[in-house]
Short mmCIF file of C-alpha atoms in Angstrom, two decimals:
data_model
loop_
_atom_site.label_atom_id
_atom_site.label_comp_id
_atom_site.label_asym_id
_atom_site.label_seq_id
_atom_site.Cartn_x
_atom_site.Cartn_y
_atom_site.Cartn_z
CA UNK A 8 -34.43 -6.34 0.40
CA UNK A 9 -31.48 -8.28 1.61
CA UNK A 10 -29.01 -5.23 0.91
CA UNK A 11 -31.29 -3.05 2.79
CA UNK A 12 -31.23 -5.46 5.82
CA UNK A 13 -27.49 -5.64 5.84
CA UNK A 14 -27.34 -1.73 5.63
CA UNK A 15 -29.61 -1.32 8.73
CA UNK A 16 -27.50 -4.14 10.57
CA UNK A 17 -24.18 -2.60 10.26
CA UNK A 18 -25.15 1.08 10.12
CA UNK A 19 -26.37 0.56 13.70
CA UNK A 20 -23.06 -0.91 14.78
CA UNK A 21 -20.78 1.44 12.78
CA UNK A 22 -22.65 4.95 13.34
CA UNK A 23 -20.21 6.28 16.13
CA UNK A 24 -16.98 5.84 13.94
CA UNK A 25 -17.98 7.37 10.74
CA UNK A 26 -19.43 10.31 12.50
CA UNK A 27 -15.99 10.93 14.09
CA UNK A 28 -14.25 10.43 10.60
CA UNK A 29 -16.67 12.62 8.78
CA UNK A 30 -16.22 15.31 11.35
CA UNK A 31 -12.36 15.09 11.17
CA UNK A 32 -12.68 15.25 7.26
CA UNK A 33 -14.75 18.22 7.20
CA UNK A 34 -12.53 20.19 9.52
CA UNK A 35 -9.28 19.15 7.54
CA UNK A 36 -10.79 19.79 4.10
CA UNK A 37 -12.52 22.99 4.71
CA UNK A 38 -10.37 26.17 4.19
CA UNK A 39 -10.20 28.73 6.85
CA UNK A 40 -12.68 31.51 6.45
CA UNK A 41 -11.45 34.79 5.47
CA UNK A 42 -12.03 37.55 8.15
CA UNK A 43 -12.42 40.94 6.95
CA UNK A 44 -10.01 43.32 8.55
CA UNK A 45 -11.16 46.30 10.78
CA UNK A 46 -9.93 48.70 8.21
CA UNK A 47 -12.23 47.01 5.48
CA UNK A 48 -15.29 46.96 7.90
CA UNK A 49 -16.62 50.69 6.88
CA UNK A 50 -16.78 49.47 3.35
CA UNK A 51 -19.95 47.93 4.06
CA UNK A 52 -21.88 51.21 5.04
CA UNK A 53 -23.69 53.06 2.35
CA UNK A 54 -22.79 56.41 1.23
CA UNK A 55 -25.82 58.15 2.65
CA UNK A 56 -26.00 56.44 5.96
CA UNK A 57 -22.61 57.61 7.25
CA UNK A 58 -23.28 61.25 7.53
CA UNK A 59 -26.70 60.71 9.47
CA UNK A 60 -24.99 58.54 12.16
CA UNK A 61 -21.86 60.55 12.74
CA UNK A 62 -21.45 64.18 14.02
CA UNK A 63 -20.01 66.61 11.48
CA UNK A 64 -16.22 66.64 11.28
CA UNK A 65 -13.70 69.18 9.84
CA UNK A 66 -11.14 66.62 8.30
CA UNK A 67 -12.60 64.04 5.95
CA UNK A 68 -11.97 60.44 6.90
CA UNK A 69 -9.44 58.53 4.89
CA UNK A 70 -10.97 56.15 2.26
CA UNK A 71 -11.57 52.44 3.55
CA UNK A 72 -8.73 50.24 2.33
CA UNK A 73 -9.93 47.66 -0.28
CA UNK A 74 -10.18 44.06 1.24
CA UNK A 75 -7.31 41.90 0.02
CA UNK A 76 -8.42 39.30 -2.51
CA UNK A 77 -8.99 35.81 -1.12
CA UNK A 78 -5.95 33.55 -1.69
CA UNK A 79 -5.84 29.96 -1.91
CA UNK A 80 -4.84 28.16 1.22
CA UNK A 81 -1.27 27.29 1.66
CA UNK A 82 -0.37 23.86 1.19
CA UNK A 83 -0.35 21.23 4.13
CA UNK A 84 2.88 19.38 4.58
CA UNK A 85 0.79 16.34 5.91
CA UNK A 86 -1.60 16.30 3.01
CA UNK A 87 1.28 16.64 0.70
CA UNK A 88 3.15 13.64 2.15
CA UNK A 89 0.02 11.63 1.99
CA UNK A 90 -0.62 12.60 -1.46
CA UNK A 91 2.99 11.94 -2.90
CA UNK A 92 2.83 8.75 -0.96
CA UNK A 93 -0.50 7.68 -2.70
CA UNK A 94 0.80 8.74 -6.14
CA UNK A 95 3.70 6.34 -5.72
CA UNK A 96 1.14 3.59 -4.68
CA UNK A 97 -1.15 3.89 -7.67
CA UNK A 98 1.88 4.09 -9.97
CA UNK A 99 2.86 0.90 -8.42
CA UNK A 100 -0.51 -0.68 -9.30
CA UNK A 101 0.12 -0.63 -12.84
CA UNK A 102 3.97 -1.29 -12.83
CA UNK A 103 4.63 -3.86 -11.47
CA UNK A 104 1.24 -4.59 -10.02
CA UNK A 105 -1.14 -4.99 -13.01
CA UNK A 106 1.77 -6.18 -15.40
CA UNK A 107 2.54 -9.18 -13.19
CA UNK A 108 -1.20 -9.84 -12.49
CA UNK A 109 -1.87 -10.04 -16.18
CA UNK A 110 1.43 -11.66 -17.02
CA UNK A 111 0.81 -14.42 -14.72
CA UNK A 112 -2.59 -15.24 -16.30
CA UNK A 113 -1.38 -15.60 -20.09
CA UNK A 114 0.61 -18.44 -21.67
CA UNK A 115 4.17 -18.53 -21.51
CA UNK A 116 4.74 -17.47 -25.09
CA UNK A 117 2.98 -14.25 -24.27
CA UNK A 118 4.31 -13.30 -20.79
CA UNK A 119 6.74 -10.53 -21.96
CA UNK A 120 4.60 -9.08 -24.68
CA UNK A 121 2.04 -8.62 -21.56
CA UNK A 122 4.49 -7.00 -19.40
CA UNK A 123 5.50 -4.62 -22.26
CA UNK A 124 1.99 -3.60 -22.86
CA UNK A 125 1.64 -2.24 -19.34
CA UNK A 126 5.15 -0.64 -19.34
CA UNK A 127 4.63 1.06 -22.52
CA UNK A 128 1.22 2.30 -21.72
CA UNK A 129 2.70 3.91 -18.50
CA UNK A 130 5.11 5.58 -20.68
CA UNK A 131 2.78 6.88 -23.57
CA UNK A 132 -0.15 8.04 -21.11
CA UNK A 133 2.27 9.94 -19.02
CA UNK A 134 3.38 11.99 -22.02
CA UNK A 135 -0.15 12.22 -23.19
CA UNK A 136 -1.37 13.43 -19.94
CA UNK A 137 1.59 16.02 -19.69
CA UNK A 138 0.97 17.59 -23.05
CA UNK A 139 -2.94 17.88 -23.20
CA UNK A 140 -4.68 15.11 -21.12
CA UNK A 141 -4.69 16.91 -17.72
CA UNK A 142 -5.78 20.00 -19.20
CA UNK A 143 -8.65 18.44 -21.00
CA UNK A 144 -9.74 16.70 -17.91
CA UNK A 145 -9.29 19.29 -14.94
CA UNK A 146 -9.44 22.74 -16.42
CA UNK A 147 -12.54 24.57 -16.23
CA UNK A 148 -13.59 24.77 -20.07
CA UNK A 149 -14.92 27.59 -21.84
CA UNK A 150 -18.32 28.52 -22.91
CA UNK A 151 -20.92 25.90 -23.65
CA UNK A 152 -18.17 23.07 -23.87
CA UNK A 153 -17.18 23.71 -20.16
CA UNK A 154 -19.49 20.83 -18.78
CA UNK A 155 -18.11 18.21 -21.30
CA UNK A 156 -14.27 19.25 -21.58
CA UNK A 157 -11.56 21.15 -20.37
CA UNK A 158 -9.68 24.01 -21.98
CA UNK A 159 -6.16 24.35 -23.18
CA UNK A 160 -4.95 26.49 -20.15
CA UNK A 161 -2.87 23.66 -18.87
CA UNK A 162 -1.41 22.69 -22.39
CA UNK A 163 2.27 21.26 -21.87
CA UNK A 164 1.36 22.12 -18.15
CA UNK A 165 1.63 25.90 -18.76
CA UNK A 166 0.77 27.94 -15.76
CA UNK A 167 1.30 25.30 -13.37
CA UNK A 168 4.32 27.35 -12.24
CA UNK A 169 2.42 30.57 -11.26
CA UNK A 170 2.37 29.74 -7.48
CA UNK A 171 6.01 28.94 -7.21
CA UNK A 172 8.09 31.38 -5.27
CA UNK A 173 11.58 31.00 -3.72
CA UNK A 174 11.70 27.48 -4.76
CA UNK A 175 8.53 26.61 -3.22
CA UNK A 176 4.97 25.98 -4.46
CA UNK A 177 2.98 28.07 -1.85
CA UNK A 178 -0.62 27.39 -2.98
CA UNK A 179 -2.51 25.57 -5.51
CA UNK A 180 -6.03 26.22 -7.39
CA UNK A 181 -7.56 23.94 -9.80
CA UNK A 182 -10.40 25.61 -11.16
CA UNK A 183 -12.35 27.07 -8.59
CA UNK A 184 -11.52 24.71 -5.91
CA UNK A 185 -8.74 25.48 -3.41
CA UNK A 186 -6.53 22.60 -2.34
CA UNK A 187 -3.91 22.16 0.51
CA UNK A 188 -1.41 20.38 -1.79
CA UNK A 189 0.75 21.63 -4.85
CA UNK A 190 -0.85 21.38 -8.18
CA UNK A 191 2.17 19.37 -9.35
CA UNK A 192 1.25 16.85 -6.72
CA UNK A 193 -2.60 16.91 -7.70
CA UNK A 194 -1.68 16.36 -11.67
CA UNK A 195 0.70 13.46 -10.88
CA UNK A 196 -1.86 11.84 -8.71
CA UNK A 197 -4.42 12.11 -11.50
CA UNK A 198 -1.84 10.97 -13.97
CA UNK A 199 -1.67 7.61 -12.26
CA UNK A 200 -5.24 7.04 -12.73
CA UNK A 201 -4.89 7.98 -16.37
CA UNK A 202 -2.28 5.52 -16.75
CA UNK A 203 -3.93 2.28 -15.26
CA UNK A 204 -7.18 2.71 -16.93
CA UNK A 205 -6.09 2.22 -20.55
CA UNK A 206 -3.60 -0.45 -19.21
CA UNK A 207 -6.63 -2.38 -17.80
CA UNK A 208 -8.10 -2.80 -21.30
CA UNK A 209 -5.01 -4.68 -22.47
CA UNK A 210 -6.25 -7.71 -20.46
CA UNK A 211 -9.36 -8.05 -22.94
CA UNK A 212 -7.23 -8.27 -26.03
CA UNK A 213 -4.03 -10.12 -24.44
CA UNK A 214 -2.55 -12.72 -26.77
CA UNK A 215 -3.61 -11.20 -30.11
CA UNK A 216 -3.09 -7.31 -30.60
CA UNK A 217 -0.44 -5.64 -32.59
CA UNK A 218 1.99 -3.60 -30.54
CA UNK A 219 1.90 -0.80 -32.95
CA UNK A 220 -1.96 -0.91 -32.92
CA UNK A 221 -1.91 -0.92 -29.26
CA UNK A 222 0.29 2.12 -28.86
CA UNK A 223 -1.95 4.17 -31.18
CA UNK A 224 -5.16 2.97 -29.47
CA UNK A 225 -3.90 4.02 -26.11
CA UNK A 226 -2.86 7.41 -26.89
CA UNK A 227 -6.23 8.16 -28.69
CA UNK A 228 -8.29 6.49 -26.27
CA UNK A 229 -6.73 8.48 -23.36
CA UNK A 230 -7.57 11.78 -25.23
CA UNK A 231 -10.87 11.11 -26.63
CA UNK A 232 -12.45 8.65 -23.92
CA UNK A 233 -10.70 8.97 -20.54
CA UNK A 234 -10.10 12.78 -20.42
CA UNK A 235 -13.69 13.74 -21.45
CA UNK A 236 -15.22 11.36 -18.96
CA UNK A 237 -12.83 12.31 -16.18
CA UNK A 238 -13.93 15.90 -16.72
CA UNK A 239 -17.75 14.88 -16.59
CA UNK A 240 -17.38 13.30 -13.24
CA UNK A 241 -14.48 15.02 -11.43
CA UNK A 242 -14.02 18.58 -12.55
CA UNK A 243 -16.18 21.05 -10.71
CA UNK A 244 -17.88 22.22 -13.91
CA UNK A 245 -18.38 18.47 -15.36
CA UNK A 246 -22.14 17.91 -16.13
CA UNK A 247 -22.32 14.58 -14.19
CA UNK A 248 -20.49 16.10 -11.48
CA UNK A 249 -23.28 18.76 -11.34
CA UNK A 250 -25.96 16.17 -11.60
CA UNK A 251 -24.92 14.63 -8.15
CA UNK A 252 -22.86 11.57 -9.37
CA UNK A 253 -20.95 9.92 -6.50
CA UNK A 254 -17.64 8.57 -7.71
CA UNK A 255 -14.98 8.82 -5.25
CA UNK A 256 -12.09 7.15 -6.84
CA UNK A 257 -13.30 6.11 -10.35
CA UNK A 258 -15.98 3.50 -10.59
CA UNK A 259 -17.26 5.17 -13.82
CA UNK A 260 -14.14 7.04 -14.80
CA UNK A 261 -11.98 4.14 -14.43
CA UNK A 262 -13.52 0.79 -14.37
CA UNK A 263 -16.66 0.97 -16.42
CA UNK A 264 -14.81 2.94 -18.89
CA UNK A 265 -12.09 0.43 -19.18
CA UNK A 266 -14.16 -2.54 -18.98
CA UNK A 267 -16.67 -1.48 -21.86
CA UNK A 268 -13.81 -0.47 -24.13
CA UNK A 269 -12.27 -4.00 -23.42
CA UNK A 270 -15.38 -5.60 -24.64
CA UNK A 271 -15.62 -3.63 -27.76
CA UNK A 272 -11.78 -4.72 -28.36
CA UNK A 273 -13.02 -8.33 -27.94
CA UNK A 274 -16.00 -7.97 -30.42
CA UNK A 275 -13.94 -6.26 -32.98
CA UNK A 276 -10.89 -8.57 -32.90
CA UNK A 277 -12.67 -11.89 -32.32
CA UNK A 278 -11.49 -14.72 -30.49
CA UNK A 279 -7.95 -16.07 -29.91
CA UNK A 280 -6.92 -18.95 -32.08
CA UNK A 281 -7.65 -22.21 -30.35
CA UNK A 282 -10.02 -20.70 -27.98
CA UNK A 283 -12.18 -23.30 -26.63
CA UNK A 284 -10.09 -26.23 -28.04
CA UNK A 285 -6.72 -25.73 -26.68
CA UNK A 286 -5.25 -25.36 -23.09
CA UNK A 287 -4.94 -21.68 -22.33
CA UNK A 288 -4.07 -22.07 -18.67
CA UNK A 289 -2.21 -19.43 -17.09
CA UNK A 290 1.61 -19.61 -17.27
CA UNK A 291 2.30 -18.63 -13.76
CA UNK A 292 -0.23 -18.19 -10.92
CA UNK A 293 2.64 -16.87 -8.62
CA UNK A 294 2.96 -14.00 -10.94
CA UNK A 295 -0.78 -13.26 -10.55
CA UNK A 296 -0.98 -13.62 -6.80
CA UNK A 297 1.99 -11.17 -6.36
CA UNK A 298 0.41 -8.84 -8.77
CA UNK A 299 -2.91 -8.88 -7.35
CA UNK A 300 -1.24 -8.30 -3.83
CA UNK A 301 0.48 -5.28 -5.25
CA UNK A 302 -2.95 -4.24 -6.42
CA UNK A 303 -4.37 -4.54 -3.13
CA UNK A 304 -1.77 -2.62 -1.40
CA UNK A 305 -1.50 0.15 -4.10
CA UNK A 306 -5.56 0.45 -3.96
CA UNK A 307 -5.26 2.28 -0.70
CA UNK A 308 -3.38 5.04 -2.44
CA UNK A 309 -6.01 4.77 -5.08
CA UNK A 310 -8.95 5.26 -2.95
CA UNK A 311 -7.80 6.84 0.28
CA UNK A 312 -5.77 9.29 -1.65
CA UNK A 313 -8.88 10.54 -3.59
CA UNK A 314 -9.73 12.35 -0.42
CA UNK A 315 -6.72 14.50 -1.52
CA UNK A 316 -5.49 14.82 2.13
CA UNK A 317 -4.61 13.21 5.36
CA UNK A 318 -8.04 13.26 6.92
CA UNK A 319 -10.78 11.53 8.40
CA UNK A 320 -12.45 10.74 5.08
CA UNK A 321 -9.24 9.22 4.03
CA UNK A 322 -9.22 7.06 6.91
CA UNK A 323 -12.85 5.86 6.38
CA UNK A 324 -11.85 5.14 2.67
CA UNK A 325 -8.92 2.92 3.61
CA UNK A 326 -10.97 1.02 6.09
CA UNK A 327 -13.89 0.02 3.76
CA UNK A 328 -11.39 -0.44 0.85
CA UNK A 329 -9.85 -3.45 2.91
CA UNK A 330 -13.26 -4.75 4.31
CA UNK A 331 -14.78 -4.95 0.77
CA UNK A 332 -11.79 -6.64 -0.71
CA UNK A 333 -11.61 -9.22 1.76
CA UNK A 334 -15.40 -9.79 1.54
CA UNK A 335 -15.28 -10.01 -2.19
CA UNK A 336 -12.36 -12.43 -2.29
CA UNK A 337 -14.27 -14.81 0.04
CA UNK A 338 -17.62 -14.38 -1.93
CA UNK A 339 -15.94 -15.60 -5.18
CA UNK A 340 -14.08 -18.16 -3.40
CA UNK A 341 -17.07 -19.62 -1.90
CA UNK A 342 -19.30 -18.99 -5.01
CA UNK A 343 -16.62 -21.12 -6.97
CA UNK A 344 -16.44 -23.70 -4.37
CA UNK A 345 -20.05 -24.38 -4.37
CA UNK A 346 -20.17 -24.21 -8.40
CA UNK A 347 -16.93 -26.02 -9.16
CA UNK A 348 -16.11 -28.31 -5.92
CA UNK A 349 -12.77 -26.73 -5.42
CA UNK A 350 -11.66 -22.98 -4.59
CA UNK A 351 -8.98 -21.82 -6.75
CA UNK A 352 -5.96 -19.50 -6.34
CA UNK A 353 -7.02 -17.56 -9.43
CA UNK A 354 -10.36 -17.34 -7.98
CA UNK A 355 -9.73 -15.93 -4.84
CA UNK A 356 -7.28 -13.15 -6.19
CA UNK A 357 -9.60 -12.37 -8.91
CA UNK A 358 -12.41 -11.90 -6.19
CA UNK A 359 -10.20 -9.62 -4.40
CA UNK A 360 -9.75 -7.36 -7.43
CA UNK A 361 -13.31 -7.47 -8.05
CA UNK A 362 -14.01 -5.97 -4.41
CA UNK A 363 -11.40 -3.38 -5.04
CA UNK A 364 -13.13 -2.35 -8.39
CA UNK A 365 -16.59 -2.24 -6.78
CA UNK A 366 -15.66 -0.32 -3.61
CA UNK A 367 -13.64 2.33 -5.60
CA UNK A 368 -16.68 4.70 -6.44
CA UNK A 369 -18.04 4.11 -2.91
CA UNK A 370 -15.07 4.34 -0.91
CA UNK A 371 -15.49 7.98 0.17
CA UNK A 372 -19.18 7.68 0.80
CA UNK A 373 -20.22 4.41 2.50
CA UNK A 374 -19.72 3.01 6.12
CA UNK A 375 -17.94 -0.53 6.75
CA UNK A 376 -21.44 -2.26 6.93
CA UNK A 377 -22.08 -1.13 3.22
CA UNK A 378 -18.67 -1.94 2.20
CA UNK A 379 -19.01 -5.56 3.46
CA UNK A 380 -22.44 -5.83 1.58
CA UNK A 381 -20.67 -4.19 -1.76
CA UNK A 382 -17.88 -6.69 -1.29
CA UNK A 383 -19.97 -9.89 -1.13
CA UNK A 384 -22.04 -8.76 -4.21
CA UNK A 385 -19.19 -7.99 -6.25
CA UNK A 386 -17.40 -11.26 -5.49
CA UNK A 387 -20.47 -13.26 -6.36
CA UNK A 388 -21.71 -11.37 -9.36
CA UNK A 389 -18.13 -10.94 -10.95
CA UNK A 390 -17.70 -14.82 -10.58
CA UNK A 391 -20.95 -15.25 -12.51
CA UNK A 392 -20.02 -12.71 -15.20
CA UNK A 393 -16.49 -14.30 -15.86
CA UNK A 394 -17.84 -17.90 -15.72
CA UNK A 395 -21.41 -17.87 -17.08
CA UNK A 396 -21.94 -14.63 -18.88
CA UNK A 397 -19.03 -14.99 -21.19
CA UNK A 398 -19.82 -18.39 -22.23
CA UNK A 399 -23.35 -17.41 -22.68
CA UNK A 400 -22.46 -14.28 -24.96
CA UNK A 401 -19.64 -16.20 -26.60
CA UNK A 402 -17.00 -13.55 -26.50
CA UNK A 403 -13.30 -14.16 -25.80
CA UNK A 404 -12.34 -11.60 -23.03
CA UNK A 405 -8.88 -12.98 -22.37
CA UNK A 406 -8.38 -11.75 -18.72
CA UNK A 407 -11.95 -11.04 -17.77
CA UNK A 408 -11.45 -7.30 -18.09
CA UNK A 409 -15.29 -6.66 -18.73
CA UNK A 410 -16.40 -9.48 -16.24
CA UNK A 411 -14.35 -8.01 -13.26
CA UNK A 412 -13.78 -4.44 -14.12
CA UNK A 413 -16.82 -3.43 -16.31
CA UNK A 414 -19.52 -5.57 -14.19
CA UNK A 415 -17.62 -4.83 -10.85
CA UNK A 416 -17.64 -1.06 -11.51
CA UNK A 417 -21.36 -1.36 -12.29
CA UNK A 418 -22.20 -3.10 -9.11
CA UNK A 419 -20.06 -0.74 -7.17
CA UNK A 420 -21.45 2.34 -8.71
CA UNK A 421 -25.26 1.47 -8.41
CA UNK A 422 -24.64 0.27 -4.74
CA UNK A 423 -22.84 3.34 -3.97
CA UNK A 424 -26.07 4.99 -4.46
CA UNK A 425 -27.95 2.72 -2.00
CA UNK A 426 -25.22 2.74 0.75
CA UNK A 427 -24.07 6.24 0.61
CA UNK A 428 -23.86 7.79 3.98
CA UNK A 429 -24.90 11.57 4.08
CA UNK A 430 -22.37 12.99 6.47
CA UNK A 431 -19.32 11.61 4.62
CA UNK A 432 -20.23 13.78 1.73
CA UNK A 433 -21.65 16.71 3.56
CA UNK A 434 -20.28 20.14 3.14
CA UNK A 435 -21.21 23.68 4.18
CA UNK A 436 -23.08 24.32 1.08
CA UNK A 437 -24.68 20.92 1.40
CA UNK A 438 -24.98 19.88 4.96
CA UNK A 439 -26.80 16.82 4.43
CA UNK A 440 -24.42 15.40 1.94
CA UNK A 441 -25.72 12.68 -0.45
CA UNK A 442 -27.69 10.10 1.47
CA UNK A 443 -28.39 6.72 -0.15
CA UNK A 444 -31.59 5.71 -1.54
CA UNK A 445 -33.66 5.17 -4.82
CA UNK A 446 -32.96 8.65 -5.94
CA UNK A 447 -29.45 8.49 -5.74
CA UNK A 448 -29.40 4.96 -7.28
CA UNK A 449 -31.37 6.55 -10.15
CA UNK A 450 -28.66 9.28 -10.57
CA UNK A 451 -25.81 6.60 -10.61
CA UNK A 452 -27.82 4.48 -13.12
CA UNK A 453 -27.65 7.51 -15.41
CA UNK A 454 -23.88 8.01 -15.04
CA UNK A 455 -23.29 4.36 -15.75
CA UNK A 456 -25.52 4.33 -18.78
CA UNK A 457 -23.85 7.45 -20.15
CA UNK A 458 -20.20 6.01 -19.63
CA UNK A 459 -21.27 2.53 -21.13
CA UNK A 460 -22.66 4.49 -24.26
CA UNK A 461 -19.98 6.89 -24.70
CA UNK A 462 -17.07 4.74 -24.13
CA UNK A 463 -18.42 1.90 -25.78
CA UNK A 464 -19.16 3.78 -29.11
CA UNK A 465 -15.92 5.94 -29.25
CA UNK A 466 -13.77 2.89 -28.61
CA UNK A 467 -15.66 0.95 -31.12
CA UNK A 468 -15.11 3.89 -33.80
CA UNK A 469 -11.16 3.93 -32.73
CA UNK A 470 -10.90 0.25 -33.11
CA UNK A 471 -12.44 0.11 -36.40
CA UNK A 472 -10.37 2.97 -37.72
CA UNK A 473 -7.10 1.42 -36.53
CA UNK A 474 -8.27 -1.83 -38.04
CA UNK A 475 -8.92 -0.17 -41.35
CA UNK A 476 -5.58 1.44 -41.53
CA UNK A 477 -2.65 -0.36 -39.88
CA UNK A 478 -4.68 -3.48 -38.86
CA UNK A 479 -5.13 -4.43 -35.08
CA UNK A 480 -4.48 -8.17 -34.88
CA UNK A 481 -1.19 -9.92 -35.63
CA UNK A 482 -1.39 -12.79 -38.10
CA UNK A 483 -2.38 -16.26 -37.24
CA UNK A 484 1.24 -17.37 -37.57
CA UNK A 485 2.33 -14.89 -35.18
CA UNK A 486 -0.25 -15.56 -32.72
CA UNK A 487 0.40 -19.26 -32.75
CA UNK A 488 4.03 -18.49 -32.38
CA UNK A 489 3.71 -16.22 -29.59
CA UNK A 490 3.87 -12.43 -29.14
CA UNK A 491 7.01 -12.32 -27.27
CA UNK A 492 9.10 -13.86 -30.36
CA UNK A 493 6.77 -12.40 -33.22
CA UNK A 494 6.53 -8.79 -31.80
CA UNK A 495 9.67 -8.38 -29.72
CA UNK A 496 12.19 -11.02 -30.54
CA UNK A 497 12.50 -12.14 -26.91
CA UNK A 498 11.36 -15.22 -25.09
CA UNK A 499 11.53 -16.37 -21.39
CA UNK A 500 13.99 -19.03 -20.77
#
C-alpha cells in the first residue's frame, strides 16, 4: 500500500536520529533504581540458613535495618521549566489562538460572541477542573470503577500539598507513576487540555447557540465526557490505556471527542438561518491566519510537552509536529488548487490545523517519514470532509469542527497504529515498545469507535436535556441581528 511504501522509504533515511532520541528519552524518563544499602542486605537471608553458614557467636547480631521505602524522584528543574513553558503555550492555543481563529471565520455580527465563547469556556473549565475534573481524570479510582473513572482524592485539589516542605514541592506522584515535575505543574498542564477540548466544539455551533446554554453545556460536558475519556486513555488504571491504545497528546481524548460532540450539536440545533442562500463569508481572514499561527506555535507545547520532560522524546515530538503540519497545509492547498482552480488563504491555514490535529496522537510514537505521510493524508482527507462530506450529508458545521478535528483525529489515530516506531515507546517492562502494524491499527480502531460512541451519545443526551429545559438556540430574530448585540449588547465598530 502507498503509506507502507512511504514508511519504508523514510524510515531508511531517518533510522539513526530517532534511535538517539529514543535513547535519550529513556534515560531522561526512567527514575534511578533504588540500591539496597549494605545494612539491608542480610534481610534477604532465611532464618535457618544463617546459623548453618556462620560460626557460633556469643553475642547476638543486631537485627537488620528495614530498607527505607522507595520515594518518588525529586523534581528536575529542566523538566519543570519545559513543562511550565508548555503549559503557557497550550493555554495560548485557546486564548488568543483558537479565539482569533474562530472569530476570523464568522460573520462580523458574531465576532465578539465567538471570542466570548472561548474566553468564558477557559474560565468555566478552569474552575470545573480544579473542583473535580482533575480528580475524575487522573486519580486511580476505586474498585470496579477504577478503569473508567478516577476517585475524589483530589477533590478541590486536596492532597496535592503533601510533598511541599520549606516552600518547595520536593516530589510528585500521580497514581503509581513517579514524575520529575511538581504535581501542580502536571495538573495545570492537563487543565489546558481540558480547556481547549470543549472550546473546539464551539466552532460547530457558531452563530446560533445561547450563551447560557453554552455555559451549562461546557461544564457538564467537561465532567461527564472529557474527564472519563481522559481517564480511560491516559490514567495508569484506564481501560483503554491497559489495552495498549496509543494517544500521545489527544487524538481520541481531545479531537475525536470534540469533533463528534460538535456533530451532535449541529444535528440537534439545525442549520443557521440563511445557510445555503446567504453569503456567510468570513469577516476577517487576517484574524484567522493569526489564530492559526498561534495554534501552530502553541501546539509544540501541546505535543512535545506531553513527554512530561525535557528529553529526546519531546525533541522528536517537536520535530514531527512541525513536519506533519507543513505537509498537511500543502496537501490541503494543492487539493483545493486542483479542485477549485485557486489556493485559498483559509484553505492553507485549515490544512495546517488538520495536520496539527492528525499528528497529535502520533507525535510521541512516529518518525519524520511517518509524520510526513500522516500530514499529507490529513490535509487531503480533511479537505474532502470539509467540502464534500458536509455537503453530501447536509449538516451545518459552521467552522468545520467535525471535518477538521473529528476526521483529522480519526486519520491520525489510525495512522499512529501503522507508523508507530517501537523504540520511541519502549520501556524496561516493554523493551520492544509498540511497533506499528495491523494489530496496533486494530487497537487504535477500537479506541476511535469507543470514543465516537460514548462522546456522541452523552453529548446528544446533554444537548437534548438543555434544549428541553432552558433551550439551546437563540431566536430567529436574535440570530439575524447577530449574537454580539442580542446576547452581549456590544458590537465591533
